[in-house]
Short mmCIF file of C-alpha atoms in Angstrom, two decimals:
data_model
loop_
_atom_site.label_atom_id
_atom_site.label_comp_id
_atom_site.label_asym_id
_atom_site.label_seq_id
_atom_site.Cartn_x
_atom_site.Cartn_y
_atom_site.Cartn_z
CA MET P 270 -0.07 0.08 0.02
CA ASN P 271 2.70 2.45 0.96
CA GLN P 272 4.59 1.27 -2.11
CA LEU P 273 1.73 2.29 -4.29
CA ALA P 274 1.51 5.66 -2.58
CA GLN P 275 4.99 6.20 -3.37
CA ILE P 276 4.78 5.46 -6.86
CA THR P 277 2.04 8.24 -7.22
CA GLN P 278 4.19 10.83 -5.79
CA THR P 279 5.89 13.29 -8.40
CA GLU P 280 9.19 14.90 -7.30
CA VAL P 281 9.10 18.42 -7.37
CA PHE P 282 12.48 19.43 -6.11
CA SER P 283 15.16 17.91 -4.46
CA THR P 284 18.61 18.55 -3.10
CA ASN P 285 21.26 16.50 -0.93
CA PHE P 286 19.57 17.63 2.22
CA GLY P 287 16.12 16.52 1.17
CA SER P 288 13.17 16.43 -1.26
CA ILE P 289 9.47 17.59 -1.85
CA SER P 290 7.07 15.49 -3.69
CA HIS P 291 3.41 16.09 -4.87
CA CYS P 292 0.71 13.62 -4.83
CA PRO P 293 -1.64 14.35 -7.73
CA ARG P 294 -4.72 12.44 -6.24
CA THR P 295 -4.79 14.42 -2.84
CA ASP P 296 -2.72 17.49 -3.93
CA LEU P 297 -0.48 17.09 -0.51
CA LEU P 298 3.04 17.50 -0.60
CA THR P 299 5.57 15.48 1.07
CA LEU P 300 8.71 17.02 2.54
CA THR P 301 11.51 14.65 3.37
CA PHE P 302 14.20 16.42 5.56
CA SER P 303 16.35 15.89 8.10
CA GLY P 304 15.32 12.47 8.92
CA LYS P 305 11.78 13.26 9.12
CA THR P 306 8.89 12.97 6.56
CA VAL P 307 6.10 15.51 6.74
CA THR P 308 2.87 16.04 4.56
CA TYR P 309 1.73 19.46 4.21
CA LYS P 310 -1.04 21.11 2.21
CA TYR P 311 0.17 23.88 -0.32
CA PRO P 312 -0.79 26.82 1.77
CA CYS P 313 0.95 25.11 4.85
CA LEU P 314 4.46 24.90 2.59
CA GLN P 315 3.86 28.39 1.81
CA ARG P 316 3.91 29.56 5.28
CA LEU P 317 6.82 27.27 6.09
CA ASN P 318 8.63 28.74 3.33
CA LYS P 319 7.86 32.30 4.78
CA VAL P 320 8.82 31.21 8.22
CA ILE P 321 12.27 30.01 7.09
CA ASN P 322 12.87 33.11 5.26
CA GLN P 323 12.46 34.94 8.10
CA VAL P 324 15.04 33.11 10.52
CA ASP P 325 17.45 35.50 11.53
CA LEU P 326 20.61 33.58 10.56
CA ALA P 327 23.24 36.42 11.66
CA LYS P 328 21.86 36.08 15.23
CA MET P 329 22.11 32.23 15.07
CA THR P 330 25.81 32.76 14.75
CA ASP P 331 26.02 34.78 18.02
CA ALA P 332 27.78 33.23 20.86
CA SER P 333 24.60 33.58 23.37
CA HIS P 334 22.49 31.77 20.84
CA SER P 335 21.97 28.21 21.24
CA GLY P 336 22.56 27.74 17.45
CA LEU P 337 19.34 25.74 17.01
CA GLU P 338 15.93 27.24 15.60
CA ILE P 339 12.62 25.53 16.30
CA ILE P 340 10.41 25.69 13.32
CA PHE P 341 6.79 25.23 14.20
CA LEU P 342 3.75 25.73 12.01
CA CYS P 343 0.44 26.70 13.42
CA GLY P 344 -2.07 23.84 12.47
CA ALA P 345 0.80 21.35 11.65
CA GLU P 346 1.54 18.45 14.04
CA ASP P 347 5.39 18.31 13.45
CA CYS P 348 8.10 20.58 14.09
CA PHE P 349 11.69 20.97 12.94
CA VAL P 350 14.71 21.59 15.44
CA LEU P 351 17.47 22.90 12.87
CA ASP P 352 20.89 24.13 13.17
CA ILE P 353 22.10 26.87 10.65
CA HIS P 354 23.25 24.48 7.84
CA GLU P 355 20.21 22.85 8.03
CA ILE P 356 18.17 26.03 7.87
CA LEU P 357 20.21 26.83 4.90
CA GLY P 358 19.46 23.44 3.37
CA LEU P 359 15.76 23.84 3.80
CA LYS P 360 15.85 27.46 2.54
CA ASP P 361 17.59 25.94 -0.60
CA LEU P 362 15.17 22.99 -0.85
CA LEU P 363 12.00 25.32 -0.49
CA HIS P 364 13.29 27.94 -2.69
CA GLY P 365 13.82 25.38 -5.59
CA THR P 366 10.43 24.04 -4.91
CA PHE P 367 8.73 27.32 -5.41
CA THR P 368 10.79 28.18 -8.29
CA MET P 369 9.47 24.83 -9.82
CA PHE P 370 6.21 25.41 -8.96
CA ASN P 371 6.07 28.90 -10.54
CA LEU P 372 7.98 27.25 -13.68
CA ASN P 373 5.28 24.90 -13.94
CA SER P 374 2.53 27.49 -13.87
CA THR P 375 4.16 29.56 -16.44
CA ILE P 376 4.84 26.65 -18.85
CA LYS P 377 1.16 25.76 -18.40
CA ASP P 378 0.00 29.43 -19.42
CA CYS P 379 2.37 29.09 -22.37
CA LEU P 380 1.42 25.72 -23.56
CA GLN P 381 -2.17 25.27 -22.53
CA ARG P 382 -3.97 28.51 -21.65
CA VAL P 383 -2.72 31.06 -24.05
CA ILE P 384 -4.61 31.06 -27.32
CA MET M 227 2.27 18.04 -12.68
CA LYS M 228 -0.97 20.21 -11.72
CA ASP M 229 -0.57 23.99 -11.46
CA LEU M 230 -0.69 24.23 -7.69
CA VAL M 231 0.09 28.07 -7.64
CA ARG M 232 -2.78 28.98 -9.89
CA HIS M 233 -5.11 26.34 -8.71
CA LYS M 234 -4.66 27.56 -5.14
CA SER M 235 -4.94 31.19 -5.88
CA LEU M 236 -5.53 34.07 -8.39
CA LEU M 237 -3.05 36.16 -6.52
CA SER M 238 0.78 36.27 -6.76
CA THR M 239 2.46 36.35 -3.60
CA GLU M 240 3.68 39.56 -4.04
CA ILE M 241 0.18 41.00 -4.83
CA GLU M 242 -1.34 39.26 -2.06
CA SER M 243 1.29 40.65 0.52
CA SER M 244 0.65 44.10 -1.00
CA LEU M 245 -3.03 43.39 -0.44
CA ASN M 246 -2.48 42.53 3.20
CA GLN M 247 -0.40 45.70 3.79
CA GLN M 248 -3.26 47.69 2.45
CA ILE M 249 -5.51 46.01 4.81
CA LYS M 250 -3.44 46.96 7.64
CA LYS M 251 -3.30 50.46 6.48
CA GLU M 252 -7.19 50.63 6.10
CA ALA M 253 -7.20 49.40 9.82
CA HIS M 254 -4.85 52.15 10.74
CA SER M 255 -6.93 54.73 9.11
CA SER M 256 -9.89 53.46 11.02
CA SER M 257 -8.21 53.53 14.33
CA LEU M 258 -6.85 57.06 13.46
CA TYR M 259 -10.28 58.60 12.65
CA LEU M 260 -11.71 56.91 15.71
CA ALA M 261 -8.99 58.57 17.74
CA MET M 262 -9.85 61.92 15.93
CA ALA M 263 -13.39 61.54 16.43
CA SER M 264 -12.63 61.06 20.25
CA TRP M 265 -10.40 64.33 20.34
CA CYS M 266 -13.21 66.18 18.70
CA ASP M 267 -15.77 64.84 20.79
CA ARG M 268 -13.81 65.62 24.25
CA ASN M 269 -13.22 69.15 22.80
CA GLY M 270 -17.01 70.18 21.94
CA PHE M 271 -16.76 69.92 18.09
CA ASP M 272 -19.83 67.33 17.96
CA CYS M 273 -20.30 67.46 14.10
CA SER M 274 -16.27 66.90 13.23
CA ALA M 275 -16.86 64.01 15.73
CA GLN M 276 -19.58 62.53 13.86
CA TYR M 277 -17.80 63.12 10.70
CA PHE M 278 -14.85 61.21 11.90
CA TYR M 279 -16.77 58.46 13.51
CA ASP M 280 -18.27 58.03 10.09
CA GLN M 281 -15.05 58.05 8.44
CA SER M 282 -13.68 55.27 10.85
CA GLU M 283 -16.69 53.16 9.70
CA GLU M 284 -15.74 53.78 6.19
CA GLU M 285 -12.44 52.77 6.51
CA ARG M 286 -13.38 49.67 8.29
CA LYS M 287 -15.51 48.82 5.15
CA HIS M 288 -12.75 49.34 2.82
CA GLN M 289 -10.60 47.08 5.04
CA MET M 290 -13.18 44.35 5.05
CA LYS M 291 -13.77 44.75 1.35
CA LEU M 292 -9.89 43.90 0.57
CA PHE M 293 -9.98 41.28 3.47
CA HIS M 294 -12.88 39.29 1.38
CA TYR M 295 -11.22 39.89 -2.06
CA VAL M 296 -7.97 38.25 -0.70
CA LEU M 297 -9.95 35.43 0.68
CA ASP M 298 -12.25 34.98 -2.14
CA MET M 299 -9.45 34.98 -4.68
CA GLY M 300 -7.81 31.89 -2.64
CA GLY M 301 -5.30 34.06 -0.64
CA THR M 302 -4.46 34.20 3.02
CA ALA M 303 -6.12 37.58 4.53
CA ILE M 304 -4.18 38.51 7.67
CA SER M 305 -5.94 40.39 10.54
CA PRO M 306 -3.76 43.24 11.28
CA ASP M 307 -2.30 44.24 14.34
CA ILE M 308 -2.55 48.08 15.06
CA ASN M 309 -0.99 50.10 17.52
CA ASN M 310 0.76 53.59 18.30
CA ILE M 311 -2.33 55.52 17.34
CA LYS M 312 -1.80 59.25 17.96
CA ILE M 313 -4.70 60.33 20.63
CA GLU M 314 -3.66 64.06 21.21
CA TYR M 315 -3.56 67.06 18.96
CA MET M 316 -2.26 70.71 19.14
CA SER M 317 -5.09 72.13 17.45
CA PHE M 318 -8.46 71.53 15.65
CA ARG M 319 -6.92 72.32 12.26
CA GLU M 320 -4.24 69.76 12.97
CA VAL M 321 -6.83 67.12 13.21
CA PHE M 322 -7.82 67.72 9.60
CA GLU M 323 -4.39 68.35 8.41
CA ASP M 324 -3.74 64.72 9.41
CA ALA M 325 -6.88 63.41 7.99
CA LEU M 326 -5.80 64.84 4.65
CA GLU M 327 -2.29 63.60 4.80
CA GLN M 328 -3.69 59.93 5.88
CA GLU M 329 -6.07 60.04 2.87
CA ILE M 330 -3.11 60.90 0.41
CA ALA M 331 -0.97 58.16 1.81
CA ILE M 332 -3.85 55.90 0.98
CA THR M 333 -4.23 57.17 -2.45
CA GLN M 334 -0.39 56.64 -3.09
CA SER M 335 -0.32 53.16 -1.34
CA PHE M 336 -3.35 52.11 -3.87
CA LYS M 337 -1.38 53.50 -6.88
CA ASN M 338 1.61 51.31 -5.98
CA ILE M 339 -0.38 48.11 -5.69
CA ALA M 340 -1.99 49.29 -9.12
CA ALA M 341 1.56 49.82 -10.74
CA LYS M 342 2.49 45.99 -9.29
CA CYS M 343 -0.78 44.64 -10.89
CA HIS M 344 0.09 46.34 -14.39
CA LYS M 345 3.72 44.81 -13.71
CA GLU M 346 2.48 41.43 -13.54
CA GLN M 347 -0.80 41.75 -15.79
CA ASP M 348 -3.06 41.16 -12.74
CA PHE M 349 -5.92 42.84 -14.48
CA VAL M 350 -8.59 41.25 -12.33
CA THR M 351 -7.10 42.82 -9.15
CA LEU M 352 -6.76 46.19 -11.27
CA GLU M 353 -10.33 46.09 -12.00
CA PHE M 354 -11.08 45.50 -8.28
CA LEU M 355 -8.90 48.39 -7.25
CA ASN M 356 -10.96 50.58 -9.41
CA TRP M 357 -13.62 51.06 -6.99
CA PHE M 358 -10.96 52.10 -4.50
CA PHE M 359 -9.57 54.90 -6.69
CA LYS M 360 -13.21 56.34 -6.97
CA GLU M 361 -13.60 56.39 -3.18
CA GLN M 362 -10.26 57.82 -3.03
CA ARG M 363 -11.43 61.05 -5.27
CA GLU M 364 -14.29 61.46 -2.92
CA GLU M 365 -12.05 61.16 0.47
CA GLU M 366 -9.44 63.50 -0.68
CA PHE M 367 -11.98 65.88 -1.73
CA LYS M 368 -13.55 65.82 1.37
CA ALA M 369 -10.43 65.92 3.43
CA ARG M 370 -9.13 69.02 1.08
CA ARG M 371 -12.60 70.72 1.58
CA ALA M 372 -12.67 70.60 5.49
CA LEU M 373 -9.11 72.29 5.69
CA GLU M 374 -10.51 74.99 2.84
CA LEU M 375 -13.15 75.93 5.37
CA PHE M 376 -10.37 76.90 8.04
CA ASP M 377 -9.31 79.71 5.58
CA LEU M 378 -12.56 80.65 4.30
CA ILE M 379 -14.28 80.95 7.73
CA GLY M 380 -11.27 81.82 9.74
CA GLU M 381 -10.52 80.43 13.37
CA ALA M 382 -11.08 83.68 15.39
CA GLY M 383 -14.26 84.24 17.48
CA THR M 384 -16.92 81.70 16.64
CA GLY M 385 -15.15 80.75 13.83
CA ARG M 386 -14.16 77.11 15.01
CA TRP M 387 -17.64 76.61 16.14
CA GLU M 388 -18.78 77.59 12.46
CA ILE M 389 -16.21 75.36 10.93
CA ASP M 390 -17.54 72.43 12.93
CA ARG M 391 -21.14 73.14 11.77
CA HIS M 392 -20.18 73.25 8.33
CA ILE M 393 -17.98 70.06 8.39
CA ALA M 394 -21.32 68.18 8.48
CA LYS M 395 -22.38 69.55 5.25
CA ILE M 396 -19.32 68.19 3.13
CA LYS M 397 -20.45 66.27 0.19
CA TYR M 398 -18.83 65.07 -2.97
CA SER M 399 -21.02 65.40 -5.94
CA GLU M 400 -18.47 64.16 -8.60
CA GLY M 401 -18.70 67.14 -10.58
CA GLU M 402 -22.59 67.07 -11.08
CA GLU M 403 -24.12 70.56 -11.36
CA ALA M 404 -25.82 71.68 -8.05
#
């Protein structure tokens, strides 16, 4: 059953740190990162992107800072505890994913919608 | 892959963010006008107080119109956090000077959003914004006319009382003949 679910997923973007894939049947997005697999709806992934982009990286390098950030989204069950390298990795992954979403939208506009 | 971006929302991230900023500005305006109404009420300018109570309601309606548009188009409307509202004014005239400044700032802000819509070819939002541009014509006219009364009537003697009475009569007729 799990294998079947795996097959139906389309990979949106991946890096050495992790990947994000899309289920065409449910429109859910699966984020695999830092040893975790979490499923989000599209608006939730947008919120995660916003939260990650708001992390003050300079502050994380301060001696007084623990060096860890807890990334928690309202309405989501899971949270991430990430160090600065992982934050940068997740930032890259999300940036690439949203670039792919926008590219896909532009391609659809050009090929299917514009008469 | 499905076009998740477009399926989810008609608005781009940038336009959605601009509209949410505008929601905050309208909420700020509404609070500001309420503070002006409070000042006028406390200082015996009853007609001006009523004028600003009405203006405050109007701004709230603008805020909600934007709020519903963002939601209806598939975006996320954010309920704004408003603070630092000025509550004291040096003079009766200063209240109306601030009111005009506020309306000018709101018009400029809508112009900026419209420019972004043009750039992104978001003609749907642009058409929606037209209603606000028409409203701003009226709002700026009323604020400018109120200040004009200070020069026409003068503040000496019973001037301020007279100005207050005339504030209630300000109407915008869109160039129609009286």
